[in-house]
Short mmCIF file of C-alpha atoms in Angstrom, two decimals:
data_model
loop_
_atom_site.label_atom_id
_atom_site.label_comp_id
_atom_site.label_asym_id
_atom_site.label_seq_id
_atom_site.Cartn_x
_atom_site.Cartn_y
_atom_site.Cartn_z
CA MET A 6 0.15 -0.21 -0.02
CA PRO A 7 1.09 3.12 -0.71
CA PRO A 8 2.11 5.52 2.41
CA GLU A 9 0.18 8.02 3.37
CA PRO A 10 0.35 11.60 1.91
CA GLY A 11 3.30 13.74 3.76
CA THR A 12 4.91 10.42 4.32
CA ALA A 13 8.34 10.09 3.19
CA PRO A 14 8.75 6.47 1.48
CA GLY A 15 10.20 3.65 4.12
CA VAL A 16 8.79 5.55 7.23
CA SER A 17 6.79 2.68 9.91
CA LEU A 18 3.53 3.12 10.07
CA ASN A 19 0.78 1.77 11.77
CA VAL A 20 -0.51 -0.37 9.48
CA THR A 21 0.06 -3.89 8.40
CA VAL A 22 1.60 -4.56 5.01
CA TYR A 23 -0.21 -7.37 3.41
CA PHE A 24 2.36 -9.68 1.98
CA ASP A 25 0.55 -12.99 1.90
CA VAL A 26 -1.82 -13.27 -1.26
CA ALA A 27 -0.66 -17.08 -1.62
CA SER A 28 -2.86 -17.66 1.13
CA THR A 29 -5.86 -15.26 -0.08
CA ALA A 30 -6.18 -12.21 -2.12
CA PRO A 31 -8.16 -8.76 -0.99
CA LEU A 32 -11.03 -8.26 -3.09
CA HIS A 33 -10.77 -7.41 -6.51
CA PRO A 34 -12.65 -3.79 -6.67
CA VAL A 35 -14.23 -5.40 -9.83
CA ALA A 36 -15.52 -8.04 -7.69
CA ARG A 37 -16.74 -5.80 -5.16
CA GLN A 38 -18.73 -3.85 -7.94
CA ALA A 39 -20.34 -7.15 -9.49
CA LEU A 40 -21.19 -8.46 -6.28
CA THR A 41 -22.91 -5.78 -5.19
CA ALA A 42 -25.03 -5.64 -8.84
CA ALA A 43 -25.02 -9.20 -8.59
CA LEU A 44 -27.03 -9.27 -5.17
CA ASP A 45 -29.92 -7.16 -6.85
CA GLU A 46 -29.89 -8.82 -9.89
CA GLY A 47 -28.65 -12.55 -9.47
CA TRP A 48 -30.53 -13.69 -6.20
CA ALA A 49 -33.37 -15.75 -7.21
CA ASP A 50 -33.19 -19.59 -8.34
CA PRO A 51 -31.37 -19.73 -11.54
CA ALA A 52 -33.43 -23.01 -12.40
CA ARG A 53 -36.60 -21.67 -12.27
CA LEU A 54 -38.29 -19.90 -15.31
CA TYR A 55 -39.95 -17.09 -14.14
CA ARG A 56 -38.47 -13.69 -14.96
CA SER A 57 -36.36 -13.42 -11.74
CA GLY A 58 -34.88 -16.84 -12.38
CA ARG A 59 -34.35 -16.66 -16.02
CA GLN A 60 -32.23 -12.82 -14.87
CA ALA A 61 -30.26 -15.13 -12.63
CA ARG A 62 -29.48 -17.93 -15.30
CA MET A 63 -28.48 -15.15 -17.65
CA LEU A 64 -25.58 -14.18 -15.31
CA LEU A 65 -24.74 -17.66 -14.14
CA ASP A 66 -24.24 -18.43 -17.93
CA ALA A 67 -22.11 -14.98 -18.53
CA ALA A 68 -19.90 -15.68 -15.79
CA ARG A 69 -19.35 -19.61 -16.92
CA GLU A 70 -18.55 -18.32 -20.57
CA THR A 71 -15.87 -15.58 -18.91
CA VAL A 72 -14.24 -18.38 -17.00
CA ALA A 73 -14.20 -20.51 -19.86
CA GLU A 74 -12.32 -18.20 -22.01
CA VAL A 75 -10.25 -17.11 -19.60
CA LEU A 76 -9.27 -20.56 -18.44
CA GLY A 77 -9.33 -21.97 -22.35
CA CYS A 78 -11.57 -24.59 -22.52
CA ARG A 79 -15.57 -24.56 -23.08
CA ALA A 80 -18.13 -23.20 -21.38
CA ASP A 81 -20.36 -26.56 -20.51
CA GLU A 82 -16.50 -27.60 -19.05
CA ILE A 83 -17.11 -25.52 -15.99
CA SER A 84 -18.57 -26.25 -12.65
CA PHE A 85 -18.59 -24.40 -9.88
CA THR A 86 -18.04 -25.50 -6.41
CA ALA A 87 -17.84 -24.22 -2.73
CA SER A 88 -13.51 -23.96 -2.90
CA GLY A 89 -10.66 -24.77 -4.36
CA THR A 90 -10.35 -27.66 -2.06
CA GLN A 91 -13.90 -28.58 -3.08
CA ALA A 92 -12.90 -28.69 -6.68
CA VAL A 93 -9.83 -30.70 -6.47
CA GLN A 94 -11.56 -33.36 -4.51
CA LEU A 95 -14.16 -34.03 -6.74
CA GLY A 96 -12.01 -33.81 -9.54
CA VAL A 97 -9.68 -36.50 -8.17
CA LEU A 98 -12.30 -38.43 -6.80
CA GLY A 99 -14.64 -38.45 -10.16
CA ALA A 100 -12.12 -38.53 -12.11
CA LEU A 101 -10.58 -42.45 -10.24
CA HIS A 102 -14.67 -43.12 -10.05
CA GLY A 103 -15.14 -42.62 -13.78
CA ASN A 104 -12.18 -44.73 -14.83
CA ARG A 105 -12.58 -47.81 -12.05
CA ARG A 106 -12.36 -50.13 -14.91
CA ARG A 107 -8.70 -49.07 -15.64
CA GLY A 108 -7.26 -49.34 -12.13
CA ARG A 109 -7.09 -47.81 -9.09
CA HIS A 110 -3.32 -46.32 -9.15
CA LEU A 111 -3.32 -42.80 -8.69
CA VAL A 112 0.15 -40.36 -9.24
CA HIS A 113 0.70 -36.91 -7.92
CA SER A 114 3.94 -34.85 -6.91
CA ALA A 115 4.98 -35.25 -3.61
CA VAL A 116 4.34 -31.38 -3.40
CA GLU A 117 0.98 -30.97 -3.75
CA HIS A 118 -1.31 -29.00 -1.80
CA SER A 119 -2.66 -31.00 1.16
CA SER A 120 -6.02 -31.24 -0.61
CA VAL A 121 -4.61 -33.71 -3.09
CA LEU A 122 -2.86 -35.76 -0.40
CA HIS A 123 -5.56 -35.79 1.62
CA THR A 124 -7.89 -36.83 -0.98
CA ALA A 125 -4.86 -39.94 -2.31
CA GLU A 126 -4.83 -40.98 1.68
CA ARG A 127 -9.01 -41.29 1.44
CA HIS A 128 -8.18 -43.53 -2.08
CA GLN A 129 -5.74 -45.29 -0.06
CA ALA A 130 -7.63 -46.10 2.81
CA ALA A 131 -10.21 -47.50 0.68
CA GLY A 132 -8.21 -49.68 -1.56
CA GLY A 133 -6.76 -47.70 -3.80
CA GLU A 134 -2.71 -47.62 -4.54
CA VAL A 135 -0.68 -43.92 -4.70
CA ALA A 136 2.70 -43.10 -5.72
CA ALA A 137 4.39 -39.77 -5.17
CA VAL A 138 6.68 -38.49 -7.54
CA PRO A 139 9.64 -36.56 -6.14
CA VAL A 140 11.08 -33.06 -7.07
CA ASP A 141 14.45 -31.69 -7.05
CA ARG A 142 15.90 -29.10 -4.73
CA LEU A 143 14.13 -26.59 -6.63
CA GLY A 144 10.80 -28.14 -6.22
CA ARG A 145 10.59 -28.99 -9.72
CA VAL A 146 9.10 -32.51 -11.29
CA ASP A 147 11.19 -34.28 -13.74
CA PRO A 148 8.54 -35.27 -16.85
CA ALA A 149 10.32 -38.43 -17.73
CA ALA A 150 10.37 -39.69 -13.65
CA PHE A 151 6.74 -38.85 -13.56
CA ALA A 152 5.92 -40.57 -16.96
CA ALA A 153 8.18 -43.11 -15.44
CA ALA A 154 5.79 -43.67 -12.38
CA LEU A 155 2.76 -44.11 -14.67
CA ARG A 156 1.08 -47.78 -15.15
CA PRO A 157 -1.15 -49.29 -17.04
CA ASP A 158 -3.81 -49.14 -13.96
CA THR A 159 -3.01 -45.78 -13.06
CA ALA A 160 -6.27 -43.64 -13.33
CA LEU A 161 -5.63 -40.16 -13.03
CA ALA A 162 -2.72 -38.05 -12.43
CA VAL A 163 -2.45 -34.86 -10.54
CA LEU A 164 0.11 -31.81 -10.93
CA GLN A 165 -0.03 -28.54 -9.71
CA SER A 166 0.35 -25.60 -12.41
CA ALA A 167 2.80 -23.73 -9.71
CA ASN A 168 3.91 -24.49 -6.22
CA HIS A 169 1.54 -22.89 -3.18
CA GLU A 170 5.05 -22.74 -0.91
CA VAL A 171 7.56 -21.59 -3.34
CA GLY A 172 6.48 -20.82 -6.32
CA THR A 173 7.95 -23.13 -8.33
CA VAL A 174 6.00 -23.71 -11.62
CA GLN A 175 5.64 -27.22 -13.23
CA PRO A 176 6.78 -28.23 -16.36
CA VAL A 177 3.00 -29.29 -16.79
CA THR A 178 2.92 -28.96 -20.77
CA GLU A 179 6.04 -31.39 -21.34
CA THR A 180 4.52 -33.76 -18.45
CA ALA A 181 1.10 -33.64 -20.15
CA ALA A 182 2.76 -34.90 -23.38
CA ARG A 183 4.66 -37.97 -21.86
CA CYS A 184 0.95 -38.73 -20.09
CA GLY A 185 -0.53 -40.82 -22.83
CA ASP A 186 -4.16 -41.73 -22.27
CA VAL A 187 -4.00 -40.98 -18.40
CA PRO A 188 -5.66 -38.18 -17.70
CA LEU A 189 -3.96 -35.32 -15.97
CA LEU A 190 -5.38 -33.15 -13.12
CA VAL A 191 -4.10 -29.68 -12.66
CA ASP A 192 -4.29 -27.80 -9.71
CA ALA A 193 -3.98 -23.90 -11.25
CA ALA A 194 -5.07 -22.32 -7.76
CA GLN A 195 -1.75 -20.18 -7.66
CA SER A 196 -1.64 -19.26 -11.29
CA ALA A 197 -4.82 -18.82 -12.26
CA GLY A 198 -5.19 -15.27 -13.33
CA ARG A 199 -1.96 -14.56 -13.36
CA MET A 200 -0.44 -16.75 -15.71
CA ASP A 201 -1.61 -18.38 -19.11
CA VAL A 202 -3.04 -21.88 -18.42
CA PRO A 203 -0.47 -24.62 -19.54
CA ALA A 204 -2.13 -26.87 -22.33
CA GLY A 205 -2.46 -30.75 -21.61
CA TRP A 206 -4.56 -30.62 -18.73
CA SER A 207 -7.80 -33.23 -19.06
CA LEU A 208 -9.28 -31.76 -15.34
CA LEU A 209 -8.35 -28.49 -13.45
CA ALA A 210 -9.27 -26.73 -10.28
CA ALA A 211 -9.29 -22.91 -9.29
CA SER A 212 -10.23 -21.12 -6.21
CA ALA A 213 -11.70 -17.26 -6.79
CA HIS A 214 -9.95 -16.17 -3.58
CA LYS A 215 -6.60 -16.53 -4.58
CA TRP A 216 -7.16 -13.95 -7.50
CA GLY A 217 -8.79 -11.52 -5.95
CA GLY A 218 -12.60 -13.01 -6.20
CA PRO A 219 -15.00 -13.64 -2.84
CA ALA A 220 -14.09 -16.57 -1.15
CA GLY A 221 -16.52 -19.51 -1.29
CA VAL A 222 -15.80 -19.93 -5.12
CA GLY A 223 -14.02 -22.66 -6.55
CA VAL A 224 -13.94 -23.91 -10.80
CA LEU A 225 -13.51 -27.73 -11.10
CA ALA A 226 -13.31 -28.08 -15.18
CA VAL A 227 -13.57 -31.11 -16.99
CA ARG A 228 -12.43 -31.92 -20.46
CA LYS A 229 -15.39 -33.26 -23.12
CA GLY A 230 -14.25 -36.79 -23.30
CA VAL A 231 -12.70 -37.28 -19.65
CA ARG A 232 -14.20 -40.13 -17.88
CA TYR A 233 -15.87 -38.78 -15.02
CA ALA A 234 -18.25 -40.02 -12.30
CA SER A 235 -19.56 -37.71 -9.38
CA PRO A 236 -18.60 -39.56 -6.24
CA LEU A 237 -21.72 -37.95 -4.52
CA PRO A 238 -25.26 -38.62 -5.10
CA ALA A 239 -26.49 -37.38 -7.48
CA ASP A 240 -28.38 -33.62 -8.70
CA GLU A 241 -29.37 -32.08 -11.30
CA ARG A 242 -27.24 -28.76 -10.68
CA GLU A 243 -23.39 -27.95 -12.36
CA GLY A 244 -23.64 -30.47 -15.00
CA GLY A 245 -24.25 -33.25 -12.11
CA ARG A 246 -20.65 -32.48 -10.88
CA VAL A 247 -21.40 -30.34 -7.77
CA PRO A 248 -24.44 -30.98 -5.68
CA GLY A 249 -26.36 -27.77 -3.99
CA TYR A 250 -27.47 -24.34 -4.64
CA VAL A 251 -24.66 -22.17 -6.43
CA ASN A 252 -24.42 -18.87 -5.13
CA VAL A 253 -25.08 -16.71 -8.12
CA PRO A 254 -24.03 -13.35 -6.83
CA ALA A 255 -20.37 -14.82 -6.19
CA ILE A 256 -19.73 -16.48 -9.17
CA VAL A 257 -20.46 -13.80 -11.15
CA ALA A 258 -18.20 -11.37 -9.06
CA ALA A 259 -15.38 -14.50 -9.36
CA ALA A 260 -16.07 -14.48 -13.19
CA ALA A 261 -15.73 -10.41 -13.38
CA SER A 262 -12.15 -9.81 -11.01
CA LEU A 263 -10.90 -13.40 -13.18
CA ARG A 264 -11.49 -11.28 -16.38
CA ALA A 265 -10.10 -7.97 -14.73
CA VAL A 266 -6.99 -9.27 -13.49
CA ARG A 267 -5.92 -11.15 -16.42
CA ALA A 268 -6.31 -8.09 -18.70
CA GLU A 269 -3.77 -6.25 -15.95
CA ALA A 270 -1.72 -9.48 -15.28
CA GLU A 271 1.04 -8.55 -18.04
CA ARG A 272 1.87 -5.37 -16.75
CA GLU A 273 1.57 -6.04 -12.90
CA ASN A 274 3.52 -9.07 -13.40
CA ALA A 275 6.98 -7.88 -14.61
CA ARG A 276 6.78 -5.32 -12.46
CA LEU A 277 6.12 -7.54 -9.22
CA HIS A 278 8.74 -9.96 -10.62
CA GLU A 279 10.96 -6.92 -10.19
CA LEU A 280 10.22 -6.83 -6.42
CA VAL A 281 10.82 -10.53 -6.19
CA GLU A 282 13.77 -9.94 -7.43
CA ARG A 283 15.19 -7.53 -5.04
CA ILE A 284 13.91 -9.50 -2.27
CA ARG A 285 15.45 -12.85 -3.78
CA ALA A 286 19.08 -11.20 -4.15
CA ARG A 287 19.19 -8.55 -1.12
CA VAL A 288 18.11 -10.91 1.51
CA PRO A 289 20.96 -13.65 1.39
CA ARG A 290 22.96 -10.00 1.89
CA LEU A 291 20.85 -8.65 4.70
CA VAL A 292 20.62 -11.57 6.54
CA PRO A 293 23.61 -13.86 7.36
CA GLU A 294 22.49 -17.93 7.10
CA VAL A 295 19.31 -17.66 4.68
CA GLU A 296 18.76 -19.63 1.58
CA VAL A 297 16.56 -18.51 -0.98
CA VAL A 298 14.56 -21.60 -2.41
CA GLY A 299 12.42 -22.71 -4.94
CA ASP A 300 13.35 -22.35 -8.85
CA PRO A 301 14.88 -18.55 -9.35
CA VAL A 302 13.48 -18.79 -13.09
CA ARG A 303 10.66 -21.02 -13.60
CA ARG A 304 8.64 -19.27 -10.98
CA LEU A 305 5.34 -17.39 -9.89
CA PRO A 306 6.48 -13.42 -10.65
CA HIS A 307 5.05 -12.94 -7.11
CA LEU A 308 5.94 -14.95 -4.81
CA VAL A 309 9.72 -15.77 -2.68
CA THR A 310 10.22 -18.00 -0.46
CA PHE A 311 13.74 -18.17 2.05
CA SER A 312 15.08 -20.18 4.97
CA CYS A 313 16.37 -18.57 8.11
CA LEU A 314 18.69 -20.76 9.76
CA TYR A 315 18.26 -21.15 13.84
CA VAL A 316 14.79 -19.55 13.76
CA ASP A 317 11.46 -20.98 14.71
CA GLY A 318 9.32 -19.52 11.53
CA GLU A 319 6.21 -19.16 13.27
CA VAL A 320 7.95 -16.95 16.03
CA LEU A 321 9.87 -15.12 13.25
CA LEU A 322 6.22 -14.42 11.62
CA GLY A 323 4.55 -12.89 14.91
CA GLU A 324 7.71 -10.52 15.37
CA LEU A 325 7.35 -9.42 11.40
CA ASP A 326 3.41 -9.11 12.17
CA ARG A 327 4.49 -7.11 14.80
CA ALA A 328 6.35 -5.14 13.09
CA GLY A 329 3.98 -4.42 10.34
CA PHE A 330 4.37 -7.30 7.83
CA ALA A 331 1.43 -9.75 7.15
CA VAL A 332 3.47 -12.82 5.59
CA SER A 333 3.12 -16.41 6.15
CA SER A 334 5.80 -19.68 6.25
CA GLY A 335 6.15 -22.56 4.36
CA SER A 336 6.84 -24.23 7.94
CA SER A 337 4.17 -26.00 9.51
CA CYS A 338 6.56 -27.17 12.53
CA THR A 339 4.95 -25.41 15.64
CA SER A 340 4.38 -26.55 19.34
CA SER A 341 1.19 -27.65 18.41
CA THR A 342 1.86 -30.35 15.31
CA LEU A 343 6.03 -30.39 14.91
CA THR A 344 4.81 -31.29 11.79
CA PRO A 345 7.41 -30.35 8.77
CA SER A 346 6.43 -28.82 5.34
CA HIS A 347 5.88 -31.64 3.47
CA VAL A 348 6.78 -29.87 0.47
CA LEU A 349 10.02 -28.30 2.12
CA ALA A 350 11.01 -31.71 3.19
CA ALA A 351 10.41 -33.29 -0.72
CA MET A 352 12.89 -29.83 -1.81
CA GLY A 353 15.37 -31.34 0.88
CA VAL A 354 15.75 -27.88 2.28
CA LEU A 355 15.47 -26.47 5.89
CA THR A 356 11.93 -27.08 7.10
CA GLU A 357 12.66 -24.37 9.63
CA GLY A 358 12.64 -20.86 9.85
CA ASN A 359 10.80 -20.26 6.57
CA VAL A 360 8.95 -17.21 5.24
CA ARG A 361 7.07 -17.03 2.68
CA VAL A 362 6.27 -13.43 0.79
CA SER A 363 3.36 -13.24 -1.59
CA LEU A 364 2.95 -9.82 -3.07
CA PRO A 365 -0.87 -8.56 -4.08
CA PHE A 366 -0.99 -6.35 -7.35
CA GLY A 367 0.00 -2.95 -6.67
CA THR A 368 2.31 -3.50 -4.44
CA ALA A 369 4.32 -0.29 -3.39
CA GLU A 370 7.75 -0.35 -3.81
CA ALA A 371 8.29 1.55 -0.45
CA ASP A 372 6.40 -1.60 1.21
CA VAL A 373 9.19 -3.73 -0.01
CA GLU A 374 11.95 -1.92 0.65
CA ARG A 375 10.14 -0.91 4.57
CA PHE A 376 10.28 -4.79 4.58
CA LEU A 377 13.70 -5.24 3.26
CA ALA A 378 14.74 -2.51 5.86
CA VAL A 379 12.93 -3.95 9.02
CA LEU A 380 13.50 -7.82 8.23
CA PRO A 381 17.27 -8.04 9.26
CA GLU A 382 16.61 -6.32 12.54
CA VAL A 383 13.70 -8.78 13.43
CA VAL A 384 15.72 -11.88 12.47
CA ALA A 385 18.70 -10.62 15.00
CA GLY A 386 16.18 -10.23 17.54
CA VAL A 387 14.61 -14.10 17.21
CA ARG A 388 17.97 -15.68 17.55
CA ALA A 389 19.26 -13.44 19.89
CA PRO A 390 17.99 -15.55 22.50
CA LEU A 391 19.44 -18.50 21.39
CA GLY A 392 22.85 -17.56 22.00
CA LEU A 393 24.41 -17.62 18.75
CA ASP A 394 26.66 -14.42 19.79
CA LEU A 395 28.21 -16.35 22.72
CA ALA A 396 30.80 -18.44 23.84
CA PRO A 397 30.98 -22.50 22.48
CA PRO A 398 29.25 -23.78 25.79
CA ALA A 399 31.47 -26.80 27.77
CA PRO A 400 31.26 -30.36 24.85
CA ALA A 401 28.34 -32.02 25.67
CA GLY A 402 30.35 -35.26 25.26
CA GLU A 403 33.59 -36.95 24.60
CA PRO A 404 35.13 -37.42 21.44
CA SER A 405 33.98 -41.34 20.40
CA GLY A 406 36.37 -42.84 17.72
CA GLY A 407 37.44 -39.58 17.15
CA THR A 408 33.68 -38.11 16.58
CA LEU A 409 32.34 -34.98 18.28
CA VAL A 410 29.18 -36.04 19.99
CA LEU A 411 26.05 -33.70 20.50
CA ASP A 412 23.65 -34.73 23.05
CA ALA A 413 20.25 -32.92 21.40
CA LEU A 414 18.44 -35.14 22.53
CA GLY A 415 14.93 -33.87 23.76
CA LYS A 416 15.52 -30.49 21.83
CA ARG A 417 13.41 -29.26 19.61
CA CYS A 418 13.61 -27.59 16.12
CA PRO A 419 15.90 -25.88 15.23
CA LEU A 420 17.86 -26.40 18.19
CA PRO A 421 19.46 -29.35 17.07
CA VAL A 422 21.23 -27.64 13.71
CA ILE A 423 22.07 -24.78 16.29
CA GLU A 424 24.19 -26.78 17.99
CA LEU A 425 25.86 -28.53 15.06
CA ALA A 426 26.60 -24.80 13.67
CA LYS A 427 27.77 -23.76 16.48
CA ARG A 428 30.43 -26.57 17.59
CA ILE A 429 31.38 -28.31 14.05
CA GLY A 430 34.10 -25.66 14.42
CA GLU A 431 36.01 -27.56 17.00
CA VAL A 432 36.55 -30.57 14.83
CA PRO A 433 39.23 -30.65 12.20
CA VAL A 434 38.12 -30.58 8.44
CA GLY A 435 37.60 -34.06 7.72
CA GLY A 436 36.57 -34.71 11.37
CA THR A 437 33.06 -36.10 12.29
CA VAL A 438 30.06 -34.87 14.32
CA ALA A 439 27.01 -36.87 15.66
CA VAL A 440 24.20 -35.06 16.60
CA LEU A 441 21.99 -36.85 19.05
CA ALA A 442 18.01 -35.71 18.20
CA ASP A 443 14.87 -37.50 18.98
CA ASP A 444 12.95 -34.82 17.11
CA GLU A 445 11.96 -35.88 13.83
CA ALA A 446 12.57 -32.92 12.10
CA ALA A 447 16.32 -33.14 12.56
CA ARG A 448 16.06 -36.08 10.16
CA LEU A 449 15.20 -33.49 7.41
CA ASP A 450 17.33 -30.29 9.18
CA VAL A 451 20.69 -31.90 9.65
CA PRO A 452 20.85 -32.90 5.39
CA ALA A 453 19.44 -29.76 4.64
CA TRP A 454 21.86 -27.45 6.61
CA CYS A 455 24.93 -29.40 5.30
CA GLY A 456 23.59 -28.70 1.54
CA MET A 457 23.44 -25.23 2.37
CA ARG A 458 26.73 -24.92 4.18
CA GLY A 459 29.05 -27.05 1.89
CA GLN A 460 29.46 -29.95 4.54
CA GLU A 461 29.24 -33.84 3.55
CA TYR A 462 26.09 -35.56 5.54
CA LEU A 463 27.35 -39.46 6.33
CA GLY A 464 23.80 -40.36 7.31
CA GLU A 465 22.04 -41.58 10.63
CA ALA A 466 22.81 -44.50 12.92
CA PRO A 467 21.28 -45.52 16.43
CA ALA A 468 21.89 -43.31 18.88
CA ALA A 469 22.78 -46.19 21.41
CA GLU A 470 26.12 -46.43 19.40
CA TYR A 471 26.98 -42.76 20.49
CA GLY A 472 25.83 -42.89 24.29
CA GLY A 473 22.32 -41.93 23.55
CA ASP A 474 19.44 -43.54 25.05
CA ARG A 475 16.76 -42.96 22.38
CA GLY A 476 16.49 -41.20 19.05
CA SER A 477 19.16 -41.21 16.08
CA ALA A 478 22.67 -40.01 15.72
CA TYR A 479 23.19 -37.75 12.45
CA LEU A 480 26.59 -38.06 11.20
CA VAL A 481 28.31 -34.77 9.54
CA ARG A 482 31.79 -34.64 7.84
CA ARG A 483 33.47 -31.26 8.30
CA VAL A 484 34.48 -30.33 4.97
CA SER A 485 35.78 -26.61 5.45
#
């Protein structure tokens, strides 16, 4: 948001700068106008034949045509759902049900949205089979590896257009070309409206509140000829795919805002891309021990995620909120769940201390500059109580066979990695450190730290071999 009149750029105001459109975008002005008008004109049941019903039906049909035009498909291939999550769930379950004679095998990338993963879990619990295709350190799937996971009994493949946590754009078109006759569902929630829809999809899901439409409207597109059978009881609305009464005013607003943001996208994408490049380049120079994650080239123009070593992501988000910035974290490792982000884990990057910045249309350059000015002090403040600037403590354990043993048992992330970073200098180059930890996140974080710091990860061993009574020993060789 721009500074108030008479306020110099970069001066902190008592307002929150919103940098989290990957979660939900502010309501677009066009959506607000369309919603207000449709509340008066489109309130009736579009299935009825009286005048107000016909009027509502005309608005609904026009909205369907608009969405189909932007997504590059036919209007009768579009169904409106209650959310993007519901669109994904119905798309996956409906395609599996429609192709059940072919088999019960489902393939998806390891970094799909949780709506895909949870639906896959349900499918597997019901006797189906699921394969998750790995990604590289940039979060990108290999089309050849994806195709190799397909089998004669594969009923459906799922691949997102762009990742919701790190912004990496997936090679959908290249992957679709290798899928043969296996239908491909593309989750386009993060890219619809901002980027062209990739070619090759059989089913597509999107979510209106991601592009500035109202919450409560999702889109499920099913190409003609794709086998689809609703997993829910029969209902005559939305082509039989989505039961229940449709919210015509919200759908009208969603369609209007989709057309508006698509018209603005080329200009705004270029501007936001430059601002994100500024963040990507300057954060590692401003903040020690930081890695920017995600593909630096094939990425969403408005989104960047970086990992701050030795920092709890949720604490960092709280401090940034107090500093006036609403951002989110790629990490879900909190004191309540202790569950690392599946996306970051699949990429092999640090699962702690992650900050996702996603810029809305109209973001002011001054707000980005203020964020870059505030961030170093905030990160330093979060790290300060951890003792990173203090002298190393007394050795935690005697060397065993030339190995320095660090007892981090009972300590939660990111403390095991902090201990490793503070103490690895005590062993000579070529020496080994064994980090004893019983927090599962250490299994991801220690190798990720080694990759970032140029040290060699040797694997894990039972903690008992190094004097521990539980957990594992994560072995690191000092390279430099």
